[in-house]
Tab-separated table of C-alpha atoms in Angstrom:
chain	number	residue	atom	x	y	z
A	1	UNK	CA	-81.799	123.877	-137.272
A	2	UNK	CA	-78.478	123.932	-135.356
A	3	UNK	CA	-77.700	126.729	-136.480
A	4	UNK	CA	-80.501	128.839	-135.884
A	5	UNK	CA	-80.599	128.157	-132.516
A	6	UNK	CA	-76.862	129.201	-132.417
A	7	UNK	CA	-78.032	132.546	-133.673
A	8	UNK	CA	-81.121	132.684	-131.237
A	9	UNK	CA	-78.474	132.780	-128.541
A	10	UNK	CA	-75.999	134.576	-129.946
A	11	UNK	CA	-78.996	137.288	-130.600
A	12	UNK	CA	-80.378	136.905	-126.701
A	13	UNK	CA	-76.400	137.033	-125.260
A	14	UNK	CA	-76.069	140.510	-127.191
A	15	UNK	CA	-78.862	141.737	-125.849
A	16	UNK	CA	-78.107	140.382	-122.171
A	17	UNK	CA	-74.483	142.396	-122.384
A	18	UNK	CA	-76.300	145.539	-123.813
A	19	UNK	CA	-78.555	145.057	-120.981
A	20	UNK	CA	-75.783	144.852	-118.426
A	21	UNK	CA	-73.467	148.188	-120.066
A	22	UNK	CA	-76.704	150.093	-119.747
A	23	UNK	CA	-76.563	149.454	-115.694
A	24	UNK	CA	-73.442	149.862	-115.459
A	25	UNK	CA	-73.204	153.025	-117.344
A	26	UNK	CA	-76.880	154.581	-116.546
A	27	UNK	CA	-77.586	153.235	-112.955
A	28	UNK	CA	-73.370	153.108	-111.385
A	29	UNK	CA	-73.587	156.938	-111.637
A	30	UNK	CA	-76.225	157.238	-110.372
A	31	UNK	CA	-75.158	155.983	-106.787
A	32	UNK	CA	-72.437	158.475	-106.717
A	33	UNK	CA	-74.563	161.333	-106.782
A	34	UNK	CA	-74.532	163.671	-103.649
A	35	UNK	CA	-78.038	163.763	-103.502
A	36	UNK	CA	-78.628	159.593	-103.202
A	37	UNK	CA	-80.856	158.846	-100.187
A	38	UNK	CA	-78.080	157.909	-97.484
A	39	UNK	CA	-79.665	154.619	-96.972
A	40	UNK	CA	-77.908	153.748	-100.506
A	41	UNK	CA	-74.819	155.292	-100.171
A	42	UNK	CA	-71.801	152.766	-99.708
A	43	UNK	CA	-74.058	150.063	-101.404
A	44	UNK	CA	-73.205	149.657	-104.913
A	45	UNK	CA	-72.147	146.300	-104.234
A	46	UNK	CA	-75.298	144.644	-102.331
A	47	UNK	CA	-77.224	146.294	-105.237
A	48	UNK	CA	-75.749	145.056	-108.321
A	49	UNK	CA	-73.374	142.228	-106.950
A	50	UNK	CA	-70.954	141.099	-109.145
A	51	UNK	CA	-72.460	143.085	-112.305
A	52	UNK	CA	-69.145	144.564	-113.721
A	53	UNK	CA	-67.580	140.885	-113.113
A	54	UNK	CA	-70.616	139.119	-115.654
A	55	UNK	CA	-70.680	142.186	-117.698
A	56	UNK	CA	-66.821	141.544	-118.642
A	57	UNK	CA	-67.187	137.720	-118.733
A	58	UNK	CA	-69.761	137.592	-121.014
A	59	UNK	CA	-68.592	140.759	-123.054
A	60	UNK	CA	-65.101	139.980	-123.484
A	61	UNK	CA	-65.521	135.801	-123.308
A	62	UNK	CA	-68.828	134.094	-123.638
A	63	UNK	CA	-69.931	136.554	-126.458
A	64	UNK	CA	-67.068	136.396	-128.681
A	65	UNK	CA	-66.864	132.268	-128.213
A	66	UNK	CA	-70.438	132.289	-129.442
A	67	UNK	CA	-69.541	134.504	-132.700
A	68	UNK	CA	-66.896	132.286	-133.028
A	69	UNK	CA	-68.837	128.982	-133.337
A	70	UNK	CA	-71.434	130.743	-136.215
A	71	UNK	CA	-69.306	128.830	-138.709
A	72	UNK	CA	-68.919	125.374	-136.466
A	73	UNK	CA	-72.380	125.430	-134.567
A	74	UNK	CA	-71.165	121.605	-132.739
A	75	UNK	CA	-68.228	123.566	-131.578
C-alpha cells in the first residue's frame, strides 16, 4: 500500500513539473511579444510569481528525491 501511494505522487509531481515547463516555455514568450497589450508588459513577475523558482525546485530536487525513495518508500 505504501508503495503505491509513493507512485501516486511520484505520478501527480511529474505531471505538476510538466505542467510548470509548459508555462514557462509556452506562456514566458508569450509576454515578450511586441504586440502584448501594454497593460502586461513589464509584468511577468506579478503574473507567474516565483514559477521558474518551483519549476527548478521541484524539477531538479523534490522530483528526483521522490524517484529516489521508489525502492525505500519510509524514506
Amino acid at each position: 500500500k505504501l508503495h503505491r501511494i509513493l507512485e501516486e505522487l511520484l505520478l501527480t509531481e511529474v505531471e505538476y513539473v510538466r505542467s510548470l515547463g509548459y508555462i514557462l516555455t509556452h506562456y514566458f514568450p508569450l509576454l515578450s511579444r511586441p504586440d502584448i497589450p501594454q497593460d502586461l508588459r513589464g509584468q511577468r513577475g506579478r503574473i507567474f510569481g516565483n514559477l521558474e523558482k518551483l519549476y527548478d525546485f521541484h524539477c531538479q530536487h523534490f522530483q528526483q528525491e521522490l524517484e529516489a525513495c521508489q525502492a525505500e518508500p519510509l524514506r
